[in-house]
XYZ file of C-alpha atoms in Angstrom:
650
model
C 46.301 4.236 11.750
C 43.509 5.855 13.763
C 39.900 4.880 13.064
C 37.092 7.020 14.416
C 34.149 5.093 15.813
C 30.598 6.149 16.564
C 31.841 6.748 20.121
C 35.599 7.297 20.264
C 38.531 5.980 18.219
C 40.994 3.041 18.003
C 44.483 2.405 16.605
C 44.921 -0.195 13.827
C 47.716 -1.279 11.507
C 47.660 -0.081 7.896
C 45.502 -2.238 5.628
C 43.174 -3.266 8.451
C 39.601 -4.276 7.668
C 36.276 -3.528 9.351
C 36.382 -7.050 10.826
C 39.820 -6.285 12.359
C 38.353 -3.162 13.912
C 35.408 -5.114 15.355
C 37.830 -7.637 16.886
C 39.959 -4.829 18.326
C 36.894 -3.415 20.062
C 35.726 -6.776 21.459
C 35.491 -10.423 20.497
C 31.760 -10.336 21.240
C 31.199 -7.507 18.763
C 33.340 -9.266 16.164
C 31.206 -12.404 16.469
C 27.926 -10.483 16.124
C 29.117 -8.163 13.329
C 27.510 -8.740 9.911
C 28.530 -5.545 8.062
C 29.891 -2.061 8.667
C 29.275 1.564 7.823
C 32.373 3.441 6.696
C 31.817 7.191 6.434
C 28.071 6.460 6.406
C 28.205 3.928 3.549
C 27.182 0.326 4.192
C 29.909 -2.154 3.224
C 31.296 -5.655 3.827
C 33.326 -6.475 6.923
C 36.247 -7.259 4.580
C 36.388 -3.631 3.378
C 39.774 -1.934 3.974
C 39.980 1.092 6.254
C 41.934 4.306 5.854
C 43.197 6.676 8.512
C 40.466 9.061 9.590
C 37.587 6.860 8.441
C 34.464 7.005 10.559
C 33.404 3.439 11.331
C 30.201 1.946 12.706
C 29.873 -1.814 13.201
C 26.496 -3.219 12.036
C 24.925 -6.225 13.806
C 21.632 -8.081 13.443
C 20.104 -5.711 15.969
C 20.353 -3.011 13.270
C 17.809 -2.802 10.425
C 20.641 -2.749 7.867
C 22.221 -5.794 9.512
C 19.074 -7.878 9.156
C 18.818 -6.789 5.505
C 22.418 -7.940 4.841
C 21.608 -11.256 6.556
C 18.493 -11.804 4.444
C 20.159 -10.681 1.232
C 22.857 -13.287 1.777
C 20.132 -15.880 2.318
C 18.621 -14.880 -1.052
C 22.006 -15.696 -2.651
C 22.070 -19.038 -0.842
C 18.620 -19.728 -2.333
C 19.918 -18.813 -5.805
C 22.923 -21.138 -5.414
C 20.667 -23.977 -4.255
C 18.393 -23.470 -7.268
C 21.350 -23.559 -9.678
C 22.586 -26.753 -7.999
C 19.195 -28.483 -8.334
C 18.023 -26.884 -11.597
C 21.203 -26.081 -13.598
C 19.225 -24.737 -16.587
C 17.238 -22.169 -14.615
C 18.012 -18.475 -15.210
C 18.358 -16.043 -12.306
C 16.784 -12.586 -12.472
C 16.752 -10.463 -9.283
C 16.743 -11.301 -5.563
C 16.155 -8.257 -3.344
C 15.366 -7.862 0.336
C 11.813 -6.837 1.237
C 10.240 -5.728 4.529
C 9.708 -9.208 5.954
C 12.324 -11.253 4.106
C 13.483 -11.637 0.527
C 12.527 -13.108 -2.828
C 14.239 -14.334 -5.973
C 12.741 -14.191 -9.475
C 13.753 -17.202 -11.548
C 13.051 -18.487 -15.048
C 12.573 -22.280 -14.906
C 12.325 -24.620 -17.876
C 9.944 -26.805 -15.856
C 7.718 -24.980 -13.334
C 8.262 -25.756 -9.662
C 5.596 -26.058 -6.959
C 5.416 -25.654 -3.182
C 6.144 -29.378 -2.954
C 9.676 -28.625 -4.213
C 10.448 -26.339 -1.265
C 11.616 -29.217 0.970
C 14.439 -30.253 -1.380
C 15.398 -26.616 -2.072
C 15.612 -25.898 1.677
C 17.643 -29.077 2.154
C 20.133 -27.894 -0.473
C 20.271 -24.435 1.139
C 21.089 -26.081 4.476
C 24.017 -27.920 2.883
C 25.393 -24.622 1.558
C 24.983 -22.985 4.973
C 26.612 -25.890 6.820
C 29.589 -25.750 4.440
C 30.289 -22.265 5.875
C 31.713 -21.141 2.524
C 33.494 -17.747 2.550
C 31.731 -15.035 0.533
C 34.057 -12.827 -1.512
C 33.417 -9.598 -3.405
C 35.131 -8.716 -6.681
C 34.636 -6.038 -9.324
C 34.744 -6.005 -13.130
C 34.327 -3.494 -15.915
C 30.999 -3.563 -17.735
C 32.555 -5.392 -20.696
C 34.143 -8.035 -18.449
C 30.918 -8.377 -16.446
C 28.890 -9.097 -19.584
C 31.502 -11.659 -20.661
C 31.287 -13.426 -17.276
C 27.494 -13.602 -17.326
C 27.549 -14.890 -20.915
C 29.822 -17.657 -19.677
C 27.169 -18.573 -17.100
C 24.380 -18.087 -19.697
C 22.517 -15.631 -17.421
C 20.613 -13.479 -19.932
C 18.650 -11.518 -17.289
C 21.876 -10.485 -15.553
C 23.341 -9.429 -18.925
C 20.313 -7.186 -19.541
C 20.753 -5.542 -16.132
C 24.469 -4.948 -16.741
C 23.913 -3.493 -20.204
C 21.508 -0.931 -18.713
C 24.355 0.477 -16.588
C 26.703 3.257 -17.818
C 29.578 2.036 -19.998
C 32.256 3.178 -17.544
C 30.527 1.622 -14.514
C 32.499 -0.712 -12.265
C 30.280 -3.676 -11.460
C 30.463 -5.799 -8.325
C 29.906 -9.543 -7.930
C 29.829 -11.936 -5.000
C 31.297 -15.437 -5.080
C 30.545 -18.257 -2.645
C 32.292 -21.475 -3.682
C 31.385 -22.317 -7.277
C 28.493 -19.843 -7.361
C 28.819 -16.222 -8.542
C 26.062 -13.605 -8.629
C 25.759 -9.992 -9.736
C 25.166 -7.830 -6.658
C 25.879 -4.456 -5.043
C 26.163 -6.101 -1.613
C 27.146 -6.059 1.124
C 26.989 -9.680 2.318
C 27.854 -11.775 5.352
C 31.493 -12.984 5.552
C 30.356 -16.603 5.028
C 27.248 -18.716 4.416
C 27.520 -20.350 7.864
C 26.365 -17.163 9.599
C 22.749 -17.946 8.604
C 20.949 -19.719 11.456
C 17.194 -19.776 10.739
C 15.424 -19.488 7.380
C 12.254 -20.613 5.628
C 10.830 -20.469 2.095
C 7.330 -19.109 2.490
C 5.448 -18.782 -0.795
C 5.490 -18.962 -4.563
C 3.944 -16.679 -7.169
C 4.375 -15.374 -10.692
C 5.998 -12.035 -11.551
C 6.652 -10.385 -14.884
C 10.293 -9.567 -15.587
C 10.787 -5.946 -14.497
C 7.081 -5.709 -13.651
C 6.144 -5.326 -17.325
C 3.284 -7.511 -18.549
C 4.856 -7.533 -22.020
C 7.835 -9.436 -20.605
C 8.071 -13.098 -19.649
C 6.369 -14.350 -16.511
C 8.982 -15.567 -14.015
C 8.618 -17.617 -10.835
C 9.021 -15.588 -7.650
C 10.103 -17.543 -4.574
C 9.626 -15.761 -1.248
C 11.549 -16.549 1.902
C 12.610 -15.089 5.218
C 15.483 -15.452 7.679
C 16.073 -14.606 11.337
C 18.929 -14.675 13.807
C 17.194 -17.265 16.000
C 14.887 -20.199 15.348
C 12.457 -18.885 17.984
C 12.129 -15.598 16.067
C 11.416 -17.497 12.856
C 8.755 -19.635 14.536
C 7.108 -16.554 16.024
C 7.083 -14.910 12.581
C 5.570 -18.007 10.910
C 2.753 -18.144 13.479
C 2.041 -14.436 12.873
C 2.134 -15.027 9.106
C -0.486 -17.756 9.368
C -2.725 -15.377 11.312
C -2.108 -12.709 8.652
C -3.160 -15.132 5.894
C -6.471 -15.664 7.688
C -7.024 -11.900 7.659
C -5.708 -11.267 4.119
C -8.522 -9.359 2.424
C -7.766 -11.001 -0.905
C -8.885 -14.360 0.514
C -11.244 -13.360 3.312
C -13.062 -10.800 1.147
C -13.821 -13.511 -1.390
C -14.767 -16.102 1.247
C -17.270 -13.663 2.791
C -18.768 -12.774 -0.606
C -17.625 -9.146 -0.470
C -15.868 -9.073 -3.853
C -14.729 -11.316 -6.677
C -12.680 -11.128 -9.865
C -13.191 -12.601 -13.297
C -10.600 -13.448 -15.939
C -12.945 -12.329 -18.708
C -13.461 -8.957 -16.998
C -9.739 -8.340 -16.477
C -6.986 -7.906 -13.928
C -7.268 -5.019 -11.484
C -11.036 -4.771 -12.033
C -12.657 -6.301 -8.924
C -16.404 -6.862 -8.890
C -18.142 -5.837 -5.679
C -20.831 -8.330 -4.742
C -23.999 -7.224 -2.891
C -22.294 -7.245 0.538
C -19.293 -5.249 -0.676
C -21.461 -2.824 -2.629
C -23.621 -2.231 0.454
C -20.565 -1.478 2.625
C -19.312 1.033 0.044
C -22.760 2.616 -0.127
C -22.793 2.986 3.675
C -19.312 4.515 3.710
C -20.085 6.820 0.777
C -23.221 8.219 2.389
C -21.382 8.728 5.670
C -18.503 10.566 3.968
C -20.668 12.692 1.664
C -22.906 13.774 4.562
C -19.876 14.722 6.674
C -18.247 16.613 3.782
C -21.476 18.571 3.255
C -21.502 19.553 6.959
C -17.985 20.944 6.471
C -18.831 23.158 3.517
C -18.004 20.943 0.540
C -20.147 21.278 -2.578
C -20.727 17.964 -4.334
C -20.005 17.695 -8.079
C -20.547 15.092 -10.777
C -18.050 15.258 -13.624
C -17.321 13.092 -16.714
C -15.250 9.905 -16.580
C -13.247 10.975 -19.626
C -12.047 14.060 -21.442
C -10.108 15.217 -24.486
C -6.331 15.131 -24.233
C -6.439 18.960 -24.378
C -7.641 19.067 -20.755
C -4.814 16.844 -19.524
C -2.247 18.876 -21.452
C -3.293 21.984 -19.527
C -3.256 20.156 -16.169
C 0.185 18.638 -16.803
C -1.021 15.043 -16.651
C -0.289 14.518 -20.352
C 3.358 15.458 -19.843
C 3.951 13.946 -16.406
C 1.383 11.163 -15.968
C 0.435 9.897 -19.447
C 1.961 6.431 -19.004
C -0.470 5.855 -16.090
C -3.562 6.788 -18.133
C -5.927 4.757 -20.307
C -5.932 6.529 -23.677
C -8.720 6.135 -26.245
C -7.178 6.527 -29.679
C -3.803 6.025 -31.351
C -1.026 8.367 -30.161
C 2.629 8.671 -31.113
C 5.586 8.809 -28.710
C 4.903 12.514 -28.088
C 1.284 11.875 -27.141
C -0.136 13.343 -30.348
C -2.814 11.740 -32.498
C -1.442 9.420 -35.179
C -4.431 9.784 -37.504
C -5.669 13.273 -36.694
C -8.673 11.933 -34.794
C -9.677 13.348 -31.421
C -7.839 11.688 -28.522
C -9.747 10.985 -25.324
C -8.539 9.537 -22.014
C -10.201 8.108 -18.926
C -9.637 10.391 -15.972
C -7.012 9.507 -13.327
C -8.423 12.240 -11.040
C -11.168 14.907 -11.022
C -9.146 18.076 -10.394
C -9.076 19.485 -13.964
C -12.834 18.923 -14.261
C -13.646 20.733 -11.034
C -11.443 23.643 -12.128
C -13.904 24.199 -14.990
C -16.654 24.719 -12.411
C -14.558 27.352 -10.639
C -13.922 29.113 -13.954
C -17.649 29.240 -14.732
C -18.176 32.836 -13.714
C -15.863 35.460 -12.234
C -14.946 34.882 -8.583
C -14.152 37.370 -5.836
C -11.950 36.851 -2.789
C -15.270 36.781 -0.915
C -16.170 33.528 -2.766
C -13.066 31.752 -1.500
C -12.446 29.143 -0.369
C -14.399 27.072 -2.904
C -14.617 23.492 -1.654
C -15.586 20.878 -4.232
C -16.017 17.166 -3.510
C -16.969 14.137 -5.567
C -17.334 10.407 -5.110
C -15.473 9.757 -8.325
C -14.779 6.704 -10.447
C -11.173 7.014 -11.623
C -8.765 4.970 -13.718
C -5.034 4.364 -13.514
C -2.968 2.041 -15.677
C -1.259 -0.013 -12.992
C 1.327 -2.602 -14.047
C 0.155 -6.227 -13.857
C 2.779 -7.113 -11.273
C 1.654 -4.285 -8.969
C -2.045 -5.103 -8.676
C -3.355 -6.778 -5.539
C -6.948 -7.502 -4.559
C -8.745 -4.267 -3.663
C -5.572 -2.436 -2.597
C -4.122 -1.675 -6.028
C -6.587 -1.702 -8.919
C -7.143 -0.100 -12.326
C -10.623 1.303 -11.663
C -11.479 2.675 -8.249
C -13.761 5.011 -6.336
C -12.107 8.025 -4.702
C -13.418 10.532 -2.169
C -11.865 13.233 -4.310
C -11.932 16.880 -3.391
C -10.302 20.206 -4.202
C -10.188 23.450 -2.284
C -9.453 26.578 -4.287
C -8.303 29.312 -1.934
C -5.997 32.248 -1.331
C -2.444 31.730 -0.108
C -3.470 33.070 3.292
C -6.235 30.442 3.557
C -4.008 27.450 2.762
C -2.969 26.681 6.344
C -6.483 26.780 7.800
C -7.947 24.746 4.935
C -5.142 22.166 5.170
C -5.868 21.739 8.886
C -9.589 21.371 8.159
C -8.812 18.604 5.647
C -6.717 16.750 8.201
C -9.421 17.184 10.838
C -11.953 15.623 8.452
C -9.656 12.654 7.846
C -9.122 12.277 11.598
C -12.892 12.209 12.122
C -13.372 9.499 9.511
C -10.410 7.435 10.728
C -11.843 7.576 14.259
C -15.236 6.367 12.988
C -13.533 3.492 11.166
C -11.406 2.629 14.209
C -8.214 3.147 12.188
C -6.732 6.314 13.741
C -4.019 4.372 15.592
C -3.164 2.252 12.539
C -1.786 5.065 10.383
C 1.473 6.993 10.117
C 2.265 10.235 8.312
C 4.723 10.944 5.494
C 5.686 14.408 4.250
C 6.280 13.609 0.569
C 8.577 16.097 -1.156
C 10.307 16.594 -4.461
C 13.393 17.271 -2.380
C 16.577 17.422 -4.424
C 15.169 15.496 -7.383
C 15.355 17.241 -10.761
C 13.375 14.512 -12.499
C 11.228 15.521 -15.459
C 8.278 13.910 -13.690
C 7.956 17.154 -11.695
C 6.981 20.659 -12.790
C 10.220 22.601 -13.294
C 9.995 25.558 -10.907
C 12.604 25.436 -8.120
C 11.379 28.562 -6.361
C 7.773 27.375 -6.225
C 8.837 23.944 -4.991
C 11.061 25.378 -2.259
C 8.388 27.825 -1.105
C 5.570 25.274 -1.099
C 7.585 22.583 0.687
C 8.595 25.171 3.304
C 4.949 26.220 3.658
C 3.804 22.640 4.206
C 6.548 21.973 6.750
C 5.445 24.994 8.779
C 1.836 23.742 8.691
C 2.766 20.197 9.738
C 5.034 21.402 12.534
C 2.324 23.748 13.768
C -0.202 20.881 13.816
C 2.350 18.875 15.776
C 1.895 15.507 14.069
C 4.691 12.949 14.051
C 5.798 12.528 10.422
C 8.716 11.294 8.356
C 10.070 13.151 5.331
C 10.472 11.353 1.997
C 12.205 12.860 -1.025
C 11.009 12.089 -4.554
C 7.521 11.069 -3.364
C 5.652 14.307 -4.160
C 2.890 14.766 -6.727
C 4.181 16.322 -9.950
C 2.595 19.667 -9.006
C 3.455 19.937 -5.306
C 4.283 18.326 -1.942
C 1.789 16.237 0.005
C 0.985 14.687 3.335
C 0.425 10.964 2.856
C -1.476 9.039 5.508
C 0.191 5.616 5.375
C -1.053 2.223 6.520
C 0.309 -1.333 6.407
C -1.562 -4.450 5.353
C -1.452 -7.691 7.342
C 1.757 -8.707 5.557
C 3.537 -5.473 6.480
C 3.431 -3.788 3.064
C 2.789 -0.063 3.296
C 0.350 1.866 1.100
C -1.133 5.346 1.072
C -4.654 5.525 2.510
C -5.381 9.274 2.400
C -3.486 12.214 0.905
C -3.569 16.010 1.234
C -1.594 17.989 -1.365
C -0.724 21.626 -1.970
C -0.695 22.626 -5.653
C 1.173 25.795 -6.612
C 0.726 25.398 -10.397
C -2.930 24.718 -11.223
C -4.182 28.269 -10.693
C -1.939 29.718 -13.384
C -2.045 26.645 -15.684
C -5.839 26.781 -15.892
C -6.018 30.590 -15.747
C -8.213 30.378 -12.666
C -8.420 33.873 -11.259
C -10.253 35.765 -8.571
C -10.605 39.479 -7.864
C -8.654 40.327 -4.709
C -9.579 42.923 -2.084
C -7.526 45.562 -3.929
C -9.258 44.884 -7.255
C -6.337 42.993 -8.838
C -6.638 39.572 -10.429
C -4.815 36.805 -8.541
C -4.149 33.107 -9.062
C -5.423 30.863 -6.241
C -3.707 27.929 -4.560
C -5.320 24.472 -4.758
C -5.443 21.816 -2.064
C -6.105 18.313 -3.399
C -7.488 15.986 -0.742
C -9.210 12.679 -0.187
C -11.185 12.266 3.006
C -11.443 8.464 3.220
C -9.147 7.792 0.266
C -9.908 5.088 -2.288
C -13.015 3.278 -1.060
C -11.876 -0.099 -2.399
C -8.469 0.194 -0.700
C -10.056 1.368 2.552
C -12.459 -1.596 2.402
C -9.478 -3.945 1.990
C -7.842 -2.582 5.139
C -11.141 -2.750 7.037
C -11.564 -6.416 6.096
C -8.066 -7.131 7.419
C -8.398 -5.036 10.559
C -11.670 -6.603 11.663
C -11.100 -10.035 10.035
C -14.449 -9.459 8.327
C -16.288 -8.799 11.626
C -17.062 -5.135 10.881
C -18.468 -2.726 13.459
C -22.258 -2.776 13.466
C -22.742 0.554 11.668
C -20.937 -0.569 8.519
C -22.119 -4.193 8.351
C -24.146 -5.048 5.223
C -26.402 -7.233 7.385
C -26.634 -6.014 10.965
C -29.216 -8.466 12.287
C -30.209 -11.941 11.140
C -33.555 -13.300 12.268
C -33.898 -17.083 12.581
C -37.434 -18.491 13.021
C -37.309 -21.929 14.680
C -40.333 -23.219 12.746
C -42.691 -22.032 10.029
C -45.184 -21.189 12.815
C -43.008 -18.229 13.842
C -42.427 -16.830 10.327
C -45.107 -14.175 10.881
C -43.418 -13.032 14.090
C -40.036 -12.986 12.314
C -41.602 -10.627 9.753
C -42.896 -8.448 12.600
C -39.355 -8.263 14.097
C -37.925 -7.458 10.679
C -40.445 -4.657 10.103
C -39.656 -3.083 13.502
C -35.925 -3.058 12.702
C -36.258 -1.860 9.105
C -38.481 1.039 10.154
C -35.640 2.194 12.437
C -33.019 1.946 9.682
C -31.464 -1.359 10.806
C -30.441 -3.730 8.001
C -31.782 -7.213 8.648
C -32.548 -10.521 6.945
C -34.799 -13.472 7.754
C -33.384 -16.952 7.210
C -36.519 -18.823 6.070
C -34.750 -22.025 5.048
C -36.025 -25.341 6.345
C -32.815 -26.124 8.246
C -32.064 -27.002 11.865
C -31.716 -23.905 14.051
C -28.194 -24.870 15.201
C -27.023 -25.031 11.591
C -28.523 -21.613 10.798
C -26.888 -20.059 13.888
C -23.466 -21.465 12.920
C -23.821 -20.146 9.368
C -24.817 -16.681 10.585
C -21.763 -16.620 12.865
C -19.529 -17.674 9.957
C -20.912 -14.669 8.061
C -19.861 -12.539 11.076
C -23.309 -10.970 11.516
C -23.287 -8.767 14.677
C -26.663 -9.904 16.037
C -28.480 -13.204 15.467
C -32.050 -13.313 16.791
C -33.735 -16.672 17.379
C -37.530 -16.533 17.548
C -39.740 -19.462 18.544
C -43.264 -19.890 19.876
C -42.416 -18.460 23.315
C -40.694 -15.369 21.828
C -43.689 -14.813 19.543
C -46.083 -15.048 22.466
C -44.026 -12.752 24.752
C -42.895 -10.322 22.000
C -39.259 -11.018 22.855
C -36.143 -12.104 20.944
C -33.352 -14.490 21.924
C -30.163 -12.518 21.224
C -26.893 -14.084 20.086
C -24.369 -11.218 20.025
C -21.193 -11.690 18.005
C -18.212 -12.520 20.196
C -20.320 -13.274 23.281
C -21.201 -16.864 24.203
C -23.987 -16.010 26.641
C -27.433 -15.688 25.047
C -29.991 -13.241 26.358
C -33.750 -12.953 25.931
C -35.024 -9.364 25.854
C -38.153 -7.599 24.720
C -38.268 -6.682 21.032
C -38.769 -3.032 21.982
C -35.630 -2.964 24.179
C -33.522 -4.742 21.543
C -34.538 -2.241 18.871
C -33.588 0.650 21.168
C -30.188 -0.929 21.920
C -29.223 -1.655 18.322
C -30.450 1.739 17.056
C -28.339 3.513 19.688
C -25.256 1.434 18.891
C -25.699 2.064 15.158
C -26.062 5.819 15.619
C -23.041 6.130 17.895
C -20.813 4.116 15.505
C -19.389 2.100 18.377
C -16.116 0.342 17.576
C -15.693 -2.996 19.375
């Protein structure tokens, strides 16, 4: 039997496995192999080969190999939990970017203190080097097996599959789990692992379901890699905006207010005000006309826009509706807006437009609402009410490319000012081959618009990845992606081309030949969601923001009450030049006040005593610099004003 490899081919006996092939190539490869790809499909090393198969051996150096390794470790965790807590029920245990987790229903809640005994049990399973075997059952037989093990969550998953589906399981010793696979050949292949954290998670992410316990863990090929990861994770925890943002008094949450509804405290509100003014001023320079539209509207508006059909489950609806989205009692149905586009379209429609009026560029700092699932919300990154730098450009087809480039240039400018340009990546989000009813059904328009966007992106020359089934329901988009300190990726900024809104809303303009035409629409955000952007800024700078966006830029510390008048004089000089400052008038030792100001990550701390008052100087403590410097008040004001205006990024 001849097997074709990634580079060449080998001869094997009939019935040979992927592991046999790896051994035939080299003993070293066989030892490092964790899985295989046969004709492009990832599978176990025990999978049988047929003549003509194209084979690729997967090792831990491959992304898929590390995922197989970690997925097996998740099953080892599940087996350990069943050994220690026989009455617990297993839900799901997938691989994630930096490890794995398993959702479990415990009769008695566990704590982090239980991790030591769980890890000890996992180590026993690993040291036993138990072979891991795959087998398949019909749906009926699979349900019967899981009923035998009393695994109700697994039964629910199986019953959601088609009736004629063949369902795979993996067995390691006395433990059996529902799984697609693939897995390592045996438990002994795992060398370095660690359970990392514990949290709650609703079954299937639905807050109406039971809250389960989610146990996170990770695994690496070598102990040194694990130790390096754990050190990095500790550093990430220090920068996690969800903790640091609260510690610095930037935002808070309240159980009586509700989940996904963060409260910005004075510092956080000031930062958002600074960013908003910066963005709105820059948008105005680039020809955007600011609007102010309602936070809610009748369902009629969303029916025209398509949101009612394609996005209703993400909207907060005011009134009782049936399964078709119609009023149950005949009363008017309202909904909080998830975006401003249909409102701004009404402005465009207010009066007949000529081709000479295009493009129309509308922008708004908009409060918007989206019904995120409880399990998805996180700090300021994913919330239910947020502030968006929303904008829409209504233009001719011929203007789309230039306007798209202008939108990207605006985002580049803002990212540069924030110091985040090198932190982002780009994703071309398409409908692709999906025929899902979440998209507008118009194949020709989708194909044409996706082709148009690809030409634009290639002409710009940015490095992007393509992603099917990630488009907006009305058109493709360019998503500017960013990762948080834990490696989870989110969208920061988006630019979208909409082929449907012009006709849906009967927006028309008179073309050069006198005919009425439907415009294209570009949806764009320039800085994205302000709350999400603030979260990433907190993490990037560990709370030590660049001077221009700091809520307090200078803190003035009088040594005694005798120098309070001079402190006021310093404050007045700074405030008159637009520098945000505070005076710490507390009757505390100066060393204590300096340490507190540094903990608050204030860029400049000025100490003023009798000598400074007499000489009209200030003793400057600059953030990040140990050496103190005494300079004239006039020179300090000039320096800080210049730095603030130039938006210097440290």
